[in-house]
XYZ file of C-alpha atoms in Angstrom:
686
model
C 264.210 36.909 242.717
C 264.213 34.190 240.037
C 265.443 31.592 242.536
C 262.753 32.580 245.065
C 260.043 32.074 242.430
C 261.432 28.620 241.575
C 261.422 27.573 245.230
C 257.857 28.864 245.767
C 256.672 26.980 242.652
C 258.327 23.772 243.857
C 256.734 24.021 247.325
C 253.300 24.924 245.929
C 253.031 22.539 242.958
C 255.735 19.864 242.727
C 256.153 18.844 246.376
C 252.408 18.198 247.058
C 252.201 16.061 243.884
C 255.180 13.967 244.971
C 253.737 13.511 248.461
C 250.369 12.442 246.990
C 252.095 9.914 244.690
C 254.199 8.565 247.568
C 251.118 8.158 249.746
C 249.329 6.271 246.994
C 252.052 3.722 246.219
C 252.692 2.901 249.858
C 249.048 1.885 250.361
C 249.055 -0.719 247.605
C 248.498 -4.244 248.953
C 251.424 -6.657 248.432
C 249.115 -9.254 246.862
C 247.554 -6.718 244.483
C 250.135 -5.962 241.786
C 248.794 -3.007 239.838
C 249.715 -2.789 236.177
C 250.663 0.296 234.274
C 247.816 2.728 234.095
C 246.216 1.457 237.349
C 246.647 4.780 239.093
C 243.398 6.721 239.329
C 245.054 10.093 238.677
C 244.992 10.632 234.898
C 247.956 12.990 235.090
C 250.121 10.121 236.399
C 249.148 7.668 233.695
C 252.194 5.902 232.254
C 252.371 6.168 228.451
C 255.686 4.405 227.776
C 255.465 1.116 225.861
C 257.631 -0.600 228.494
C 254.598 -0.810 230.782
C 253.140 -3.457 228.499
C 255.930 -5.687 229.792
C 256.310 -4.451 233.397
C 254.245 -3.981 236.535
C 255.125 -1.792 239.495
C 254.961 -2.903 243.104
C 255.618 -1.145 246.384
C 258.191 -2.988 248.474
C 258.506 -0.556 251.350
C 258.035 2.996 252.496
C 258.745 5.216 249.516
C 260.287 2.341 247.505
C 258.683 0.941 244.362
C 260.192 -1.612 241.963
C 259.288 -2.636 238.411
C 258.729 -6.355 237.663
C 259.148 -7.967 234.211
C 255.974 -9.896 233.327
C 258.029 -12.507 231.479
C 261.000 -13.390 233.685
C 259.687 -11.799 236.954
C 262.981 -9.993 237.475
C 262.698 -6.755 239.467
C 264.291 -3.407 238.681
C 264.692 -0.121 240.541
C 261.935 2.383 239.751
C 261.253 4.749 242.687
C 263.401 5.029 245.787
C 262.311 7.837 248.069
C 262.448 11.039 246.012
C 264.611 9.445 243.292
C 262.945 8.278 240.051
C 265.062 5.762 238.094
C 263.314 6.249 234.758
C 262.590 3.617 232.111
C 265.752 3.439 229.975
C 267.046 0.336 231.775
C 263.613 -1.256 231.402
C 263.646 -0.589 227.642
C 267.066 -2.193 227.322
C 265.858 -5.289 229.136
C 263.135 -5.803 226.497
C 264.613 -4.448 223.248
C 268.166 -5.766 223.562
C 267.211 -9.363 224.282
C 268.303 -9.354 227.932
C 265.008 -10.924 228.971
C 265.675 -14.565 228.136
C 262.014 -15.620 228.327
C 260.882 -12.963 225.832
C 263.862 -13.657 223.590
C 263.060 -17.371 223.454
C 259.430 -16.634 222.595
C 260.512 -14.288 219.787
C 262.948 -16.824 218.373
C 260.342 -19.588 218.415
C 257.828 -17.344 216.692
C 260.320 -16.342 213.975
C 261.254 -19.985 213.410
C 257.676 -21.217 213.136
C 256.277 -18.447 210.926
C 257.040 -18.458 207.190
C 257.979 -15.317 205.255
C 254.412 -15.012 203.988
C 252.838 -15.157 207.438
C 255.152 -12.841 209.336
C 252.754 -9.923 209.131
C 249.585 -12.044 209.498
C 246.986 -11.756 212.244
C 248.360 -14.895 213.959
C 251.363 -12.944 215.111
C 251.011 -11.721 218.756
C 250.282 -8.023 218.683
C 252.399 -7.182 221.702
C 255.477 -8.919 220.341
C 255.008 -7.246 216.972
C 254.769 -3.866 218.567
C 257.890 -4.460 220.618
C 259.969 -5.730 217.708
C 258.942 -3.039 215.264
C 258.390 -0.172 217.637
C 262.046 0.076 218.610
C 265.250 0.207 216.639
C 268.331 -1.507 218.026
C 269.302 1.481 220.145
C 265.983 1.654 221.973
C 264.515 4.503 219.908
C 261.545 4.397 217.561
C 262.258 3.215 214.020
C 263.189 6.108 211.738
C 262.668 5.332 208.042
C 264.315 8.550 206.911
C 267.439 7.864 208.967
C 267.515 4.324 207.613
C 267.317 5.626 204.027
C 270.197 8.006 204.727
C 272.354 5.245 206.217
C 271.678 2.941 203.264
C 272.767 5.693 200.872
C 275.907 6.282 202.931
C 276.647 2.545 202.949
C 276.340 2.400 199.154
C 278.658 5.393 198.780
C 281.318 4.119 201.171
C 281.514 0.565 199.844
C 280.796 1.075 196.134
C 277.682 -1.091 196.267
C 275.447 -0.908 193.167
C 272.461 1.370 193.565
C 270.025 -1.323 192.428
C 270.882 -3.530 195.401
C 268.010 -1.868 197.301
C 265.561 -3.521 194.893
C 267.039 -7.004 195.252
C 264.828 -9.374 197.206
C 267.665 -10.773 199.301
C 268.521 -7.314 200.627
C 264.849 -6.516 201.281
C 264.325 -9.799 203.169
C 267.433 -9.255 205.256
C 266.512 -5.714 206.308
C 262.902 -6.679 207.034
C 264.128 -9.477 209.288
C 265.958 -6.850 211.292
C 263.170 -4.290 211.055
C 259.731 -5.361 209.793
C 258.621 -1.729 209.469
C 261.256 -1.029 206.811
C 259.788 0.192 203.518
C 261.871 -0.871 200.502
C 263.508 1.842 198.398
C 263.500 2.178 194.639
C 266.648 2.698 192.580
C 265.604 6.262 191.778
C 264.974 7.155 195.413
C 268.304 5.815 196.689
C 270.096 7.574 193.826
C 268.366 10.810 194.817
C 269.442 10.261 198.445
C 273.082 9.777 197.390
C 273.037 12.909 195.251
C 271.382 14.840 198.092
C 274.168 13.820 200.485
C 276.706 14.918 197.859
C 275.189 18.391 197.517
C 274.999 18.922 201.292
C 278.620 17.945 201.793
C 279.725 19.908 198.740
C 278.213 23.055 200.238
C 280.308 22.512 203.372
C 283.422 21.979 201.268
C 282.724 25.115 199.203
C 282.410 27.155 202.395
C 285.696 25.696 203.656
C 287.550 26.669 200.476
C 285.949 30.122 200.346
C 287.048 30.726 203.922
C 290.777 30.194 203.373
C 293.241 32.795 202.138
C 295.577 30.301 200.451
C 295.775 29.467 196.771
C 294.539 26.046 195.636
C 296.561 23.460 193.703
C 294.854 21.000 191.380
C 295.945 17.547 190.218
C 294.440 15.465 187.410
C 294.355 11.671 187.640
C 293.256 9.689 184.589
C 291.087 6.543 184.579
C 289.951 4.689 181.477
C 287.148 2.229 180.710
C 286.152 -0.359 178.132
C 283.445 2.002 176.879
C 285.832 4.359 175.017
C 285.563 6.933 177.805
C 288.141 8.682 179.925
C 287.511 9.799 183.496
C 289.680 12.506 185.023
C 289.582 12.979 188.790
C 290.272 16.606 189.704
C 291.659 16.794 193.224
C 292.231 20.009 195.160
C 295.229 20.514 197.448
C 295.367 23.385 199.929
C 296.200 24.365 203.499
C 293.589 26.022 205.689
C 293.999 28.789 208.248
C 294.997 26.305 210.962
C 297.676 24.821 208.681
C 295.835 21.574 208.075
C 296.288 19.909 204.665
C 293.202 19.112 202.572
C 293.067 16.980 199.410
C 289.400 16.524 198.373
C 288.268 15.301 194.969
C 286.423 18.271 193.507
C 285.185 16.954 190.178
C 285.053 13.907 187.923
C 285.385 14.882 184.261
C 283.891 12.406 181.790
C 285.526 12.744 178.383
C 285.178 10.577 175.253
C 288.468 9.525 173.649
C 287.543 11.336 170.449
C 287.146 14.693 172.186
C 289.332 14.349 175.250
C 291.370 17.576 174.952
C 288.427 19.963 174.634
C 286.336 18.068 177.213
C 289.187 18.126 179.707
C 289.831 21.846 179.302
C 286.119 22.635 179.621
C 285.878 20.365 182.653
C 288.715 22.190 184.397
C 287.099 25.550 183.604
C 283.795 24.305 185.039
C 285.554 23.031 188.155
C 287.208 26.406 188.747
C 283.850 28.156 188.379
C 281.885 25.704 190.575
C 284.391 25.943 193.401
C 285.024 29.728 193.087
C 288.686 29.200 192.210
C 289.047 31.799 189.465
C 292.199 33.750 190.289
C 293.115 31.261 193.031
C 294.737 28.474 190.999
C 298.405 28.093 191.978
C 299.581 24.971 190.117
C 298.061 22.292 187.935
C 299.628 18.819 188.090
C 298.970 15.946 185.706
C 300.915 13.273 183.846
C 302.304 13.167 180.317
C 300.976 9.671 179.781
C 297.490 10.921 178.926
C 298.304 14.351 177.523
C 298.877 15.633 174.019
C 300.892 18.694 173.093
C 297.637 20.490 172.308
C 296.202 19.704 175.720
C 299.399 20.744 177.492
C 299.298 24.070 175.656
C 295.626 24.545 176.531
C 296.231 23.842 180.215
C 299.258 26.113 180.317
C 297.312 29.004 178.805
C 294.430 28.247 181.166
C 296.724 28.399 184.184
C 298.258 31.670 183.018
C 294.824 33.173 182.361
C 293.234 32.054 185.627
C 296.226 32.998 187.789
C 298.207 35.620 185.843
C 300.361 36.691 188.779
C 301.819 33.294 189.697
C 305.057 33.230 187.686
C 303.073 33.480 184.437
C 302.088 29.824 184.530
C 305.624 28.481 185.015
C 304.472 26.131 187.773
C 302.483 23.886 185.455
C 303.616 20.395 186.528
C 303.183 17.764 183.846
C 305.030 14.942 185.607
C 303.424 12.665 188.166
C 306.156 11.421 190.520
C 304.573 8.000 191.060
C 303.922 7.388 187.363
C 307.487 8.388 186.448
C 308.853 5.799 188.887
C 306.403 3.175 187.650
C 307.401 3.724 184.022
C 311.079 3.349 184.928
C 310.343 0.155 186.857
C 308.301 -1.311 183.997
C 311.002 -0.445 181.457
C 313.674 -2.139 183.547
C 311.519 -5.247 184.030
C 310.811 -5.420 180.294
C 314.552 -5.366 179.541
C 314.882 -8.693 181.412
C 311.500 -10.098 180.464
C 312.731 -13.629 179.615
C 314.886 -14.031 182.720
C 312.149 -12.697 184.975
C 309.752 -15.134 183.314
C 312.031 -18.015 184.350
C 312.105 -16.795 187.946
C 308.318 -16.395 187.956
C 307.797 -19.945 186.642
C 310.176 -21.278 189.277
C 308.293 -19.536 192.069
C 304.989 -20.811 190.671
C 306.382 -24.351 190.598
C 307.428 -24.258 194.246
C 304.027 -22.871 195.288
C 302.021 -25.250 193.101
C 301.833 -28.050 195.702
C 302.701 -28.876 199.291
C 305.037 -31.601 198.031
C 307.132 -29.087 196.071
C 307.147 -26.671 199.024
C 308.344 -29.384 201.385
C 311.110 -30.513 199.037
C 312.246 -26.930 198.491
C 312.295 -26.273 202.245
C 314.186 -29.533 202.884
C 316.837 -28.619 200.317
C 317.091 -25.128 201.799
C 317.870 -26.662 205.191
C 320.435 -29.050 203.747
C 322.230 -26.160 201.997
C 321.947 -24.091 205.211
C 320.594 -21.054 203.379
C 319.749 -18.539 206.152
C 317.051 -16.617 204.264
C 313.636 -16.407 205.952
C 311.786 -14.694 203.093
C 308.557 -16.076 201.638
C 308.339 -16.954 197.971
C 305.204 -15.250 196.657
C 303.972 -15.027 193.083
C 303.822 -11.438 191.892
C 300.903 -9.415 190.656
C 302.098 -8.083 187.310
C 299.838 -5.029 187.642
C 301.911 -3.921 190.683
C 305.635 -3.582 190.014
C 306.569 -3.630 193.705
C 305.266 -7.213 193.998
C 307.559 -8.255 191.129
C 310.471 -6.574 192.895
C 309.697 -8.438 196.135
C 309.424 -11.755 194.239
C 312.779 -11.241 192.510
C 314.508 -10.096 195.702
C 313.235 -13.149 197.591
C 314.260 -15.497 194.758
C 317.771 -13.991 194.725
C 318.178 -14.822 198.408
C 317.255 -18.423 197.566
C 319.172 -18.710 194.289
C 321.404 -21.496 195.669
C 318.342 -23.608 196.352
C 316.908 -22.986 192.876
C 320.270 -23.816 191.285
C 320.239 -27.303 192.865
C 316.506 -27.895 192.868
C 316.373 -29.715 189.509
C 318.530 -32.514 190.962
C 316.400 -32.675 194.104
C 313.029 -32.631 192.348
C 313.013 -34.165 188.827
C 309.746 -32.375 187.993
C 311.521 -29.001 188.116
C 312.666 -28.243 184.564
C 313.434 -24.487 184.591
C 317.094 -23.603 184.198
C 318.349 -20.263 185.491
C 322.045 -19.695 184.863
C 324.539 -17.935 187.117
C 324.644 -15.097 184.584
C 320.856 -14.801 184.809
C 320.984 -14.554 188.588
C 323.667 -11.851 188.388
C 321.480 -9.765 186.089
C 318.474 -10.210 188.370
C 320.538 -9.112 191.373
C 321.705 -5.953 189.585
C 318.137 -5.240 188.538
C 316.912 -5.664 192.141
C 319.515 -3.174 193.358
C 318.056 -0.407 191.203
C 314.473 -1.506 191.664
C 315.099 -0.984 195.367
C 316.116 2.629 194.702
C 312.825 3.143 192.868
C 310.902 1.303 195.587
C 312.406 3.418 198.381
C 311.706 6.606 196.419
C 308.058 5.582 195.914
C 307.597 4.706 199.582
C 307.334 8.410 200.443
C 303.779 8.195 199.127
C 302.877 5.120 201.192
C 304.388 6.129 204.522
C 302.182 9.221 204.689
C 298.993 9.669 202.711
C 299.720 13.187 201.441
C 303.288 14.327 202.211
C 304.220 17.972 201.901
C 306.250 18.914 198.824
C 309.487 19.574 200.740
C 310.146 15.864 201.422
C 310.585 14.940 197.741
C 313.766 16.900 196.973
C 316.106 14.570 198.882
C 314.671 11.363 197.422
C 314.547 12.609 193.842
C 318.072 14.042 193.928
C 319.439 10.872 195.540
C 317.835 8.726 192.836
C 319.226 11.076 190.173
C 322.764 10.625 191.523
C 322.504 6.819 191.783
C 321.196 6.449 188.249
C 323.816 8.807 186.820
C 326.554 6.791 188.525
C 325.195 3.508 187.118
C 324.506 4.879 183.636
C 328.165 5.845 183.177
C 329.549 2.701 184.799
C 332.289 0.592 183.169
C 330.064 -2.466 183.611
C 328.500 -2.899 180.175
C 325.365 -4.699 181.368
C 324.744 -2.181 184.163
C 325.301 0.775 181.866
C 323.068 -0.620 179.105
C 320.338 -1.413 181.636
C 320.315 1.957 183.423
C 321.251 4.452 180.684
C 317.757 4.515 179.071
C 316.214 4.897 182.521
C 318.636 7.654 183.461
C 317.884 9.671 180.332
C 314.150 9.618 181.110
C 314.633 10.400 184.780
C 317.108 13.178 184.048
C 314.425 14.894 181.975
C 311.981 14.584 184.901
C 314.610 15.954 187.287
C 315.326 19.012 185.153
C 311.616 19.766 184.725
C 310.803 19.311 188.428
C 313.855 20.561 190.322
C 312.496 24.143 190.330
C 309.339 23.221 192.240
C 311.173 20.713 194.443
C 313.983 23.191 195.160
C 311.557 25.964 196.120
C 309.685 23.560 198.421
C 312.796 22.350 200.246
C 314.038 25.950 200.562
C 310.935 26.593 202.679
C 311.963 23.815 205.077
C 313.814 25.652 207.906
C 316.117 22.644 208.381
C 317.544 23.054 204.853
C 316.632 26.373 203.195
C 318.896 27.090 200.188
C 321.867 25.233 201.709
C 320.619 21.808 200.621
C 319.775 23.133 197.150
C 323.284 24.555 196.766
C 324.960 21.369 198.018
C 322.871 19.046 195.846
C 323.052 21.111 192.669
C 326.842 21.339 193.028
C 327.063 17.520 192.947
C 324.571 17.011 190.110
C 325.212 19.983 187.808
C 328.882 20.579 188.566
C 330.171 23.806 187.028
C 326.645 24.701 185.890
C 325.280 24.545 189.424
C 325.344 28.297 190.005
C 322.880 29.040 187.223
C 320.452 26.361 188.497
C 320.744 27.661 192.063
C 320.042 31.172 190.805
C 316.873 29.986 189.058
C 315.413 28.642 192.320
C 316.357 31.719 194.336
C 315.136 34.134 191.653
C 311.774 32.381 191.420
C 311.374 32.611 195.188
C 312.084 36.343 195.042
C 309.654 36.802 192.160
C 306.970 35.026 194.171
C 307.780 37.185 197.185
C 307.318 40.352 195.101
C 304.072 39.042 193.562
C 302.598 38.139 196.946
C 303.651 41.478 198.395
C 302.032 43.167 195.420
C 298.789 41.349 196.138
C 299.000 42.517 199.759
C 300.117 46.046 198.852
C 296.781 47.751 199.715
C 297.236 46.416 203.227
C 300.898 47.425 203.629
C 302.044 50.176 205.918
C 305.563 51.571 206.085
C 306.713 52.876 209.401
C 310.270 53.940 209.965
C 312.664 51.307 208.628
C 310.299 48.316 208.687
C 307.467 46.950 206.584
C 304.306 45.881 208.365
C 301.707 43.840 206.488
C 298.124 44.067 207.667
C 296.090 40.926 207.232
C 292.714 42.429 208.045
C 290.592 44.032 205.278
C 291.762 47.510 204.422
C 289.801 50.370 205.909
C 290.782 53.949 205.247
C 291.660 55.642 208.489
C 293.609 58.605 209.720
C 297.155 57.723 210.742
C 300.036 60.206 210.819
C 302.799 57.578 210.546
C 301.286 55.421 207.757
C 301.327 55.888 204.016
C 299.085 53.650 201.891
C 299.853 52.901 198.280
C 297.218 52.110 195.685
C 299.149 51.535 192.489
C 302.810 52.268 192.986
C 304.482 48.982 192.089
C 307.697 50.605 190.876
C 308.060 52.646 194.077
C 307.378 49.521 196.108
C 310.068 47.543 194.275
C 312.548 50.339 194.911
C 311.568 50.317 198.571
C 312.048 46.595 199.132
C 315.381 46.703 197.292
C 316.657 49.026 200.015
C 315.250 47.117 202.928
C 315.978 43.645 204.138
C 312.965 41.555 203.161
C 311.358 38.707 205.039
C 312.895 36.292 202.548
C 316.425 37.523 203.284
C 315.836 37.337 207.036
C 314.490 33.795 206.711
C 317.323 32.533 204.496
C 320.031 34.125 206.672
C 318.653 32.756 209.946
C 320.414 29.645 211.365
C 319.185 26.264 210.190
C 317.073 24.179 212.538
C 318.551 20.884 213.802
C 318.090 17.863 211.545
C 315.107 16.187 213.196
C 313.542 13.383 211.153
C 310.043 13.682 212.637
C 309.708 17.361 211.840
C 306.337 18.986 211.163
C 307.054 21.789 208.716
C 303.428 23.007 208.772
C 303.476 23.419 212.552
C 306.685 25.420 212.280
C 305.174 27.833 209.769
C 302.023 28.099 211.853
C 304.092 29.226 214.833
C 306.402 31.509 212.847
C 303.854 32.971 210.469
C 303.559 36.222 212.420
C 307.292 36.859 211.859
C 307.130 35.984 208.137
C 303.561 36.924 207.114
C 304.199 37.086 203.355
C 306.604 34.161 203.237
C 304.233 32.002 205.279
C 301.528 32.492 202.637
C 303.990 31.419 199.958
C 304.941 28.409 202.081
C 301.318 27.316 202.510
C 300.814 27.350 198.728
C 304.105 25.690 197.746
C 304.139 23.001 200.452
C 300.682 21.825 199.350
C 301.762 21.390 195.709
C 300.911 17.834 194.565
C 304.188 16.337 193.329
C 302.310 13.128 192.553
C 298.743 12.606 191.341
C 298.697 9.059 192.794
C 298.656 8.010 196.431
C 298.164 4.918 198.571
C 297.611 1.622 196.781
C 297.879 3.245 193.316
C 301.538 4.230 193.667
C 302.908 0.970 192.221
C 300.383 0.537 189.410
C 301.870 -0.463 186.071
C 298.747 0.480 184.112
C 296.247 3.307 184.158
C 293.279 2.343 186.291
C 290.012 1.299 184.687
C 286.501 2.278 185.683
C 284.423 -0.880 186.121
C 281.477 -1.672 183.866
C 278.845 -0.762 186.464
C 280.201 2.722 187.245
C 280.714 3.377 183.552
C 276.974 2.831 183.075
C 276.054 5.614 185.504
C 275.304 9.156 184.442
C 278.226 11.561 184.801
C 276.472 13.526 187.563
C 275.672 10.405 189.614
C 279.201 9.042 189.171
C 280.678 12.340 190.327
C 278.380 12.388 193.360
C 279.364 8.846 194.400
C 283.117 9.285 193.826
C 283.440 12.703 195.480
C 281.243 11.897 198.477
C 283.080 8.635 199.156
C 286.367 10.532 199.129
C 284.992 13.143 201.551
C 283.592 10.480 203.896
C 286.925 8.640 203.935
C 288.803 11.855 204.611
C 286.552 12.580 207.607
C 287.254 9.101 209.022
C 291.035 9.586 208.990
C 292.577 9.995 212.454
C 293.748 13.454 213.389
C 297.513 13.664 212.955
C 298.777 14.726 216.352
C 302.424 15.411 215.697
C 305.101 15.171 218.333
C 307.533 16.747 215.907
C 310.037 19.330 216.991
C 309.097 22.866 216.078
C 310.896 26.030 217.007
C 309.582 29.538 217.431
C 312.132 32.002 216.089
C 312.626 35.555 217.268
């Protein structure tokens, strides 16, 4: 019946109107070109602004075309029963396709001064066209413009007061004369408003996941006696996607850093509804005191009492540990490295020196193709690359003083040998740090192999018969060995949840590193996994049902219901422990299952997503452990030799505004990252 009513309405109302319009346009004389609004029927009056620049003309039976008043070019408008619309006509005017109109606009802009742009001498039609449309053909939207300016400032760290600078105002008004300048206060309010809207979305995301949340603390300093701690969250959502948003920026004066930091973490947990959901807390010893470490440990135990009683407090940042080792090794050869640096600077100081160096290189037939670049002493990897390149060209440097009398630096054969040994071990550190540059946020399981390999290499060098090698590496080994012993629990648990390795890699590696003491270290990792399994099962106990010889865990909210074959426990932890001691647990089944093939491009999160239904409790443990932040630094900060400094401008902002700008920029950048579509091998086990 609905379709019949539509057809009757079309025949009674729409069709007669179309026939009347068609009859009218076909009777227009060819020499009489009616303009927009010439039709006598008021209902058919054209209101679009394009008709100030176009006329319509009938060119045949049922065919009408639109003509540009400026360039006389014709466009399709009506062809039979088909109406072409006006979008293509708008583009012709607003996007500068009409050359005649564009030339007139350019001449007018060139002739008029800034003071006379909005004067009465300006043609009204051109003004209306230029200001009535934005670049995409729509009407100018001041509110949207204000939002985009705020987003631009957030993304590119522009100062807020740029909106009050005359150069910026002139530029934007050239593009859009209708633009109303913003004040500093208004653009600041817009930035904070964007922050609160996006924060609400992030809060809802975190509230909607079942996983625990890991936190990492990254310290920045400033010249204003203030410390800034970036609190970043790390968690895996229900679709097994990793998230690493900055949740808070804690501003703490040097004089009261410990108390301010603890209070800031407490506030962060409250703001983001993370009480009882904190799994680990990662930070670095470089900015911590014993008092602060104790405070954070007690805080972790209090906020998450069931997670191994706070044992997973991680006070070692992987990237900073490597950087400190690299800096220490470079300092041990400071004078020799200084000679190499001066030599590289000399070669790069002029084209004449470069040409002579290249000519000598050819004469000596040195095959190296590396570039000699001066290092940035704030990035230790650039110093490593400079030294490695210089070592490849050491023969040229050795003879260069005879080839160019201006070259005065003398580097002995013994110096070059020391630099080569240093480069060998800097390369181990460089390769270990590259985990953090190859992928923005790697899962925790990938670190075990690199850390254990570095531990073995440094132990071998530290106890070498070569006196120089041993004296160079021994201090580094002692520091790294401490890091290894403090971190191998977390790293071992993470790699055990990689189905390609499980406990086999832990057993093999610990046997090589700890020797006869390996068994006790292996037992620590396995016992902690079992403790976690019991704790997570305890948390899920109200949803557990025992049927026959198997344990089924219900993931939906518990609802009391009548079931003859199910027994629900409320508070029977001891009985439950006795039960699972008699039955083969998920953990045992997982560890005893065959290892997956060694595939390099393996997506461990996809594997757990597919196999989570078989290991429901263990998969929850995996989601929390694999998202543990082994390092608080990522990307271009990995090779920093110093703690980063907040610039003078940002230090002048209020703490709330600074937090809004920093957090929102991080969230915008995260949204712009491409979706990681993995082609990794995953296997569904049965």
